[in-house]
XYZ file of N, CA and C in Angstrom:
510
model
N 303.536 -66.972 -8.591
C 302.191 -66.954 -9.138
C 301.771 -65.516 -9.421
N 301.904 -65.116 -10.614
C 301.534 -63.765 -10.997
C 300.021 -63.616 -10.972
N 299.547 -62.551 -10.350
C 298.122 -62.272 -10.294
C 297.403 -63.035 -9.199
N 298.068 -63.922 -8.489
C 297.416 -64.676 -7.417
C 297.213 -63.770 -6.215
N 296.170 -64.034 -5.461
C 295.905 -63.260 -4.260
C 296.225 -64.103 -3.042
N 296.565 -63.450 -1.988
C 296.899 -64.117 -0.741
C 295.666 -64.222 0.128
N 295.647 -65.221 1.001
C 294.566 -65.343 1.972
C 294.675 -64.265 3.038
N 295.866 -63.712 3.187
C 296.076 -62.687 4.219
C 295.612 -61.340 3.703
N 294.937 -60.590 4.535
C 294.499 -59.253 4.142
C 295.655 -58.277 4.325
N 295.583 -57.135 3.653
C 296.612 -56.111 3.783
C 296.664 -55.681 5.241
N 297.853 -55.604 5.772
C 298.013 -55.203 7.158
C 297.990 -56.373 8.121
N 297.787 -57.565 7.603
C 297.811 -58.733 8.485
C 299.219 -58.931 9.009
N 299.351 -59.670 10.080
C 300.643 -59.897 10.722
C 301.681 -60.324 9.683
N 302.756 -59.578 9.623
C 303.847 -59.910 8.716
C 303.805 -59.181 7.393
N 302.638 -58.700 6.949
C 302.536 -58.046 5.646
C 303.273 -56.714 5.579
N 303.345 -56.015 6.693
C 303.903 -54.668 6.669
C 305.398 -54.622 6.925
N 306.017 -55.756 7.184
C 307.452 -55.805 7.398
C 307.895 -55.431 8.796
N 306.966 -55.186 9.708
C 307.323 -54.758 11.051
C 307.493 -55.918 12.027
N 306.969 -57.069 11.697
C 306.962 -58.193 12.640
C 308.355 -58.540 13.166
N 309.321 -58.641 12.300
C 310.665 -59.043 12.709
C 311.663 -57.887 12.661
N 311.169 -56.662 12.715
C 312.025 -55.489 12.578
C 312.849 -55.256 13.841
N 314.135 -55.027 13.650
C 315.013 -54.653 14.748
C 314.711 -53.217 15.156
N 314.890 -52.917 16.432
C 314.673 -51.527 16.870
C 315.562 -50.568 16.105
N 316.703 -51.047 15.631
C 317.631 -50.192 14.884
C 317.058 -49.731 13.546
N 316.069 -50.465 13.049
C 315.446 -50.133 11.768
C 314.065 -49.508 11.925
N 313.613 -49.329 13.158
C 312.273 -48.767 13.379
C 312.248 -47.285 13.037
N 311.178 -46.827 12.374
C 311.113 -45.423 11.961
C 311.261 -44.446 13.126
N 310.649 -44.736 14.256
C 310.765 -43.832 15.404
C 312.208 -43.672 15.848
N 312.939 -44.767 15.898
C 314.346 -44.729 16.299
C 315.172 -43.947 15.274
N 314.937 -44.211 13.993
C 315.695 -43.518 12.946
C 315.367 -42.019 12.916
N 314.093 -41.678 13.115
C 313.725 -40.257 13.155
C 314.365 -39.560 14.348
N 314.418 -40.241 15.502
C 315.055 -39.657 16.683
C 316.540 -39.427 16.423
N 317.195 -40.416 15.812
C 318.624 -40.254 15.486
C 318.835 -39.083 14.529
N 317.978 -38.995 13.522
C 318.098 -37.883 12.563
C 317.847 -36.540 13.240
N 316.922 -36.498 14.190
C 316.683 -35.255 14.946
C 317.927 -34.872 15.740
N 318.561 -35.850 16.378
C 319.802 -35.561 17.121
C 320.868 -35.000 16.187
N 320.990 -35.606 15.025
C 321.972 -35.153 14.040
C 321.618 -33.747 13.553
N 320.341 -33.520 13.269
C 319.899 -32.215 12.777
C 320.204 -31.110 13.784
N 319.941 -31.368 15.049
C 320.225 -30.366 16.086
C 321.726 -30.127 16.193
N 322.512 -31.191 16.197
C 323.968 -31.054 16.307
C 324.540 -30.252 15.135
N 324.081 -30.551 13.924
C 324.563 -29.839 12.734
C 324.147 -28.370 12.795
N 322.897 -28.110 13.159
C 322.404 -26.731 13.262
C 323.230 -25.945 14.276
N 323.414 -26.525 15.462
C 324.162 -25.820 16.511
C 325.598 -25.538 16.080
N 326.199 -26.484 15.383
C 327.580 -26.286 14.906
C 327.630 -25.179 13.854
N 326.744 -25.241 12.875
C 326.752 -24.248 11.794
C 326.394 -22.847 12.301
N 325.540 -22.772 13.313
C 325.011 -21.484 13.775
C 325.591 -21.055 15.119
N 326.685 -21.682 15.550
C 327.230 -21.407 16.893
C 327.604 -19.946 17.091
N 328.028 -19.256 16.056
C 328.408 -17.848 16.186
C 327.205 -16.971 16.556
N 325.983 -17.480 16.336
C 324.780 -16.688 16.583
C 324.091 -17.076 17.893
N 324.580 -18.120 18.541
C 324.014 -18.589 19.810
C 322.490 -18.719 19.718
N 322.069 -19.444 18.695
C 320.654 -19.603 18.405
C 320.345 -21.087 18.283
N 319.317 -21.553 18.986
C 318.917 -22.963 18.881
C 317.952 -23.122 17.702
N 317.750 -24.352 17.247
C 316.796 -24.560 16.151
C 315.389 -24.046 16.472
N 314.920 -24.242 17.703
C 313.552 -23.788 17.998
C 313.483 -22.274 18.176
N 314.570 -21.657 18.606
C 314.607 -20.194 18.648
C 314.562 -19.644 17.222
N 315.312 -20.287 16.333
C 315.301 -19.873 14.927
C 313.897 -19.992 14.336
N 313.223 -21.112 14.597
C 311.887 -21.340 14.053
C 310.909 -20.274 14.559
N 311.003 -19.913 15.825
C 310.126 -18.875 16.371
C 310.366 -17.541 15.655
N 311.627 -17.172 15.482
C 311.945 -15.930 14.766
C 311.484 -15.996 13.314
N 311.699 -17.146 12.667
C 311.302 -17.305 11.264
C 309.787 -17.183 11.109
N 309.037 -17.743 12.046
C 307.577 -17.648 11.989
C 307.124 -16.202 12.140
N 307.735 -15.488 13.072
C 307.375 -14.078 13.270
C 307.757 -13.238 12.059
N 308.885 -13.540 11.463
C 309.310 -12.801 10.280
C 308.363 -13.063 9.107
N 307.930 -14.301 8.963
C 307.053 -14.658 7.842
C 305.614 -14.197 8.035
N 305.045 -14.401 9.232
C 303.622 -14.150 9.459
C 303.330 -12.851 10.204
N 304.359 -12.206 10.737
C 304.147 -10.959 11.461
C 303.789 -11.205 12.922
N 303.530 -10.121 13.656
C 303.222 -10.238 15.082
C 302.017 -11.149 15.311
N 302.072 -11.905 16.406
C 300.947 -12.779 16.773
C 301.019 -13.075 18.252
N 299.908 -13.574 18.774
C 299.895 -13.926 20.190
C 300.690 -15.219 20.408
N 301.084 -15.451 21.649
C 301.922 -16.605 21.988
C 301.259 -17.925 21.641
N 299.955 -18.030 21.824
C 299.242 -19.272 21.516
C 299.308 -19.553 20.014
N 299.103 -18.535 19.195
C 299.203 -18.711 17.740
C 300.627 -19.088 17.341
N 301.610 -18.434 17.947
C 303.004 -18.753 17.648
C 303.322 -20.193 18.040
N 302.774 -20.637 19.139
C 302.936 -22.025 19.567
C 302.409 -22.966 18.488
N 301.255 -22.658 17.911
C 300.673 -23.494 16.864
C 301.465 -23.463 15.575
N 301.911 -22.278 15.167
C 302.674 -22.145 13.922
C 303.994 -22.916 13.997
N 304.616 -22.891 15.157
C 305.920 -23.541 15.324
C 305.806 -24.990 15.793
N 304.587 -25.426 16.107
C 304.333 -26.784 16.627
C 305.132 -27.035 17.906
N 305.170 -26.017 18.758
C 305.819 -26.129 20.067
C 304.740 -26.002 21.138
N 304.855 -26.792 22.202
C 303.853 -26.689 23.261
C 303.984 -25.328 23.952
N 302.942 -24.947 24.663
C 302.874 -23.599 25.245
C 303.986 -23.334 26.254
N 304.365 -24.341 27.021
C 305.450 -24.170 27.994
C 306.769 -23.902 27.282
N 307.050 -24.676 26.239
C 308.302 -24.517 25.493
C 308.368 -23.152 24.825
N 307.269 -22.709 24.215
C 307.308 -21.413 23.528
C 307.561 -20.281 24.506
N 307.056 -20.391 25.724
C 307.301 -19.349 26.733
C 308.787 -19.283 27.076
N 309.432 -20.435 27.244
C 310.872 -20.477 27.542
C 311.666 -19.899 26.369
N 311.300 -20.289 25.154
C 311.983 -19.789 23.954
C 311.846 -18.274 23.860
N 310.634 -17.766 24.056
C 310.406 -16.323 23.946
C 311.134 -15.542 25.029
N 311.215 -16.109 26.213
C 311.952 -15.442 27.300
C 313.412 -15.235 26.892
N 314.023 -16.277 26.318
C 315.428 -16.166 25.892
C 315.585 -15.180 24.741
N 314.651 -15.210 23.795
C 314.729 -14.270 22.669
C 314.495 -12.836 23.133
N 313.604 -12.660 24.087
C 313.331 -11.330 24.620
C 314.542 -10.797 25.388
N 315.212 -11.650 26.141
C 316.422 -11.241 26.873
C 317.501 -10.734 25.928
N 317.516 -11.246 24.711
C 318.498 -10.826 23.706
C 317.971 -9.714 22.807
N 316.786 -9.196 23.125
C 316.142 -8.108 22.371
C 315.848 -8.498 20.923
N 315.591 -9.795 20.692
C 315.259 -10.263 19.347
C 313.750 -10.235 19.106
N 312.977 -10.248 20.203
C 311.521 -10.117 20.129
C 311.050 -9.227 21.277
N 309.840 -8.716 21.120
C 309.177 -8.025 22.227
C 307.841 -8.724 22.459
N 307.377 -8.645 23.711
C 306.047 -9.161 24.060
C 305.285 -8.016 24.713
N 304.110 -7.756 24.185
C 303.251 -6.708 24.741
C 301.859 -7.281 24.966
N 301.161 -6.723 25.927
C 299.803 -7.170 26.225
C 298.887 -6.795 25.068
N 298.055 -7.725 24.669
C 297.102 -7.505 23.581
C 296.076 -6.458 23.977
N 295.739 -5.596 23.046
C 294.693 -4.607 23.277
C 293.309 -5.239 23.280
N 293.171 -6.397 22.624
C 291.878 -7.082 22.531
C 291.633 -8.019 23.704
N 292.708 -8.631 24.196
C 292.586 -9.622 25.273
C 293.762 -9.429 26.225
N 293.495 -8.884 27.380
C 294.559 -8.555 28.345
C 295.317 -9.796 28.827
N 294.755 -10.995 28.617
C 295.439 -12.236 29.019
C 296.472 -12.675 27.988
N 296.398 -12.112 26.796
C 297.268 -12.546 25.693
C 298.446 -11.600 25.511
N 299.585 -12.172 25.168
C 300.775 -11.398 24.824
C 300.991 -11.462 23.322
N 301.221 -10.308 22.717
C 301.534 -10.242 21.291
C 303.056 -10.219 21.158
N 303.562 -11.111 20.319
C 305.006 -11.239 20.106
C 305.356 -10.620 18.765
N 306.400 -9.796 18.771
C 306.853 -9.108 17.563
C 308.356 -9.272 17.446
N 308.828 -9.569 16.236
C 310.272 -9.620 16.001
C 310.781 -8.176 15.953
N 311.917 -7.924 16.574
C 312.511 -6.585 16.590
C 313.422 -6.403 15.383
N 313.903 -5.195 15.198
C 314.867 -4.950 14.117
C 316.136 -5.775 14.365
N 316.551 -5.889 15.619
C 317.709 -6.728 15.950
C 317.425 -8.183 15.575
N 316.196 -8.634 15.805
C 315.792 -9.985 15.420
C 315.844 -10.173 13.915
N 315.390 -9.170 13.174
C 315.449 -9.246 11.701
C 316.900 -9.268 11.207
N 317.743 -8.455 11.819
C 319.159 -8.450 11.440
C 319.797 -9.801 11.728
N 319.448 -10.395 12.868
C 319.964 -11.711 13.221
C 319.505 -12.747 12.196
N 318.259 -12.669 11.781
C 317.747 -13.614 10.784
C 318.499 -13.483 9.467
N 318.767 -12.270 9.038
C 319.530 -12.068 7.794
C 320.946 -12.622 7.938
N 321.545 -12.389 9.078
C 322.927 -12.834 9.296
C 323.038 -14.353 9.426
N 322.066 -14.991 10.086
C 322.136 -16.431 10.343
C 321.673 -17.260 9.138
N 320.939 -16.662 8.240
C 320.344 -17.395 7.119
C 321.336 -18.269 6.335
N 322.511 -17.755 5.929
C 323.444 -18.625 5.206
C 323.884 -19.845 6.038
N 324.056 -19.662 7.323
C 324.445 -20.773 8.188
C 323.323 -21.799 8.320
N 322.095 -21.324 8.415
C 320.943 -22.226 8.496
C 320.827 -23.036 7.210
N 320.982 -22.372 6.075
C 320.917 -23.086 4.798
C 322.044 -24.104 4.677
N 323.235 -23.744 5.150
C 324.351 -24.689 5.109
C 324.064 -25.896 6.007
N 323.448 -25.667 7.150
C 323.082 -26.772 8.044
C 322.124 -27.727 7.339
N 321.142 -27.180 6.606
C 320.190 -28.035 5.894
C 320.909 -28.855 4.829
N 321.813 -28.213 4.110
C 322.579 -28.923 3.073
C 323.432 -30.022 3.695
N 324.057 -29.723 4.818
C 324.901 -30.727 5.484
C 324.086 -31.936 5.934
N 322.899 -31.678 6.495
C 322.039 -32.774 6.954
C 321.661 -33.703 5.812
N 321.425 -33.123 4.652
C 320.969 -33.895 3.504
C 322.104 -34.365 2.601
N 323.334 -34.076 2.958
C 324.469 -34.371 2.081
C 324.640 -35.842 1.698
N 324.216 -36.813 2.519
C 324.344 -38.202 2.065
C 323.390 -38.571 0.922
N 322.441 -37.701 0.607
C 321.418 -38.002 -0.394
C 321.683 -37.259 -1.693
N 321.275 -37.877 -2.808
C 321.348 -37.163 -4.082
C 320.109 -36.270 -4.214
N 320.040 -35.478 -5.263
C 318.965 -34.508 -5.426
C 317.591 -35.176 -5.424
N 317.431 -36.268 -6.141
C 316.150 -36.979 -6.190
C 315.766 -37.492 -4.807
N 316.725 -38.057 -4.101
C 316.453 -38.583 -2.756
C 316.081 -37.461 -1.782
N 316.730 -36.312 -1.901
C 316.397 -35.169 -1.033
C 314.959 -34.737 -1.244
N 314.580 -34.602 -2.505
C 313.208 -34.202 -2.841
C 312.217 -35.228 -2.307
N 312.516 -36.489 -2.508
C 311.643 -37.563 -2.047
C 311.541 -37.580 -0.521
N 312.680 -37.451 0.166
C 312.669 -37.451 1.632
C 311.821 -36.308 2.171
N 312.025 -35.113 1.649
C 311.272 -33.960 2.133
C 309.774 -34.128 1.882
N 309.402 -34.659 0.731
C 307.986 -34.892 0.436
C 307.405 -35.922 1.402
N 308.141 -36.987 1.675
C 307.655 -38.023 2.593
C 307.583 -37.509 4.034
N 308.556 -36.710 4.449
C 308.509 -36.145 5.797
C 307.305 -35.217 5.960
N 307.039 -34.387 4.946
C 305.863 -33.516 4.999
C 304.586 -34.344 5.077
N 304.510 -35.404 4.277
C 303.333 -36.267 4.278
C 303.139 -36.910 5.647
N 304.226 -37.387 6.241
C 304.155 -38.000 7.564
C 303.729 -36.990 8.622
N 304.370 -35.815 8.606
C 304.058 -34.789 9.604
C 302.610 -34.324 9.474
N 302.161 -34.070 8.248
C 300.788 -33.613 8.037
C 299.779 -34.722 8.351
N 300.086 -35.938 7.962
C 299.181 -37.056 8.190
C 299.031 -37.436 9.649
N 300.042 -37.142 10.450
C 300.018 -37.472 11.875
C 299.908 -36.241 12.766
N 299.628 -35.082 12.188
C 299.600 -33.833 12.941
C 298.695 -33.905 14.168
N 297.558 -34.528 14.025
C 296.606 -34.615 15.127
C 297.080 -35.464 16.290
N 298.109 -36.254 16.086
C 298.646 -37.094 17.155
C 299.664 -36.362 18.020
N 300.081 -35.182 17.589
C 301.121 -34.421 18.281
C 300.591 -33.756 19.541
N 301.463 -33.643 20.545
C 301.139 -32.861 21.747
C 301.025 -31.383 21.402
N 301.682 -30.985 20.329
C 301.668 -29.587 19.889
C 301.459 -29.571 18.376
N 300.221 -29.766 17.919
C 299.979 -29.823 16.478
C 300.267 -28.498 15.784
N 300.719 -28.601 14.545
C 301.003 -27.430 13.727
C 299.682 -26.800 13.286
N 299.603 -25.471 13.431
C 298.432 -24.716 12.985
C 298.927 -23.403 12.371
N 298.463 -23.122 11.178
C 298.802 -21.830 10.567
C 297.981 -20.734 11.228
N 298.506 -19.500 11.253
C 297.744 -18.413 11.875
C 296.490 -18.109 11.061
N 295.475 -17.638 11.775
C 294.206 -17.315 11.066
C 294.201 -15.908 10.537
């Protein structure tokens, strides 16, 4: 019946396709699997640099936005405050970042990427790009573009639900 309307409203039981969905097809399960794959591919491609994906993201944020306090870095990287402290400790031990007490607020630490950190970023960049290509290799160009747009839409649309929401520096 073309043009006919249903008695069921949008979102009613069964309309969204979730009612009989197997856990194997649930978005949360598939996203978790893809995250596991993404981490494994990143670690393999970047093993010579002994850098984790979240360590890379912290360095990339500092390189892009410049020095900032730990709380701001936590927001930019969408990492909770405890995790960012652990990440920064490891990066500081390798002399990739420095942390200094803020002149404005003695409770705050300002994080700065070092020259060694910048050199590491330049050196690891081809491996990081190869990891991204490998992750997306099952998709054609149109599908890659579509996936990335949908992931951004999902992440931005659900940002407020995160334990560590993404926030750009002010």
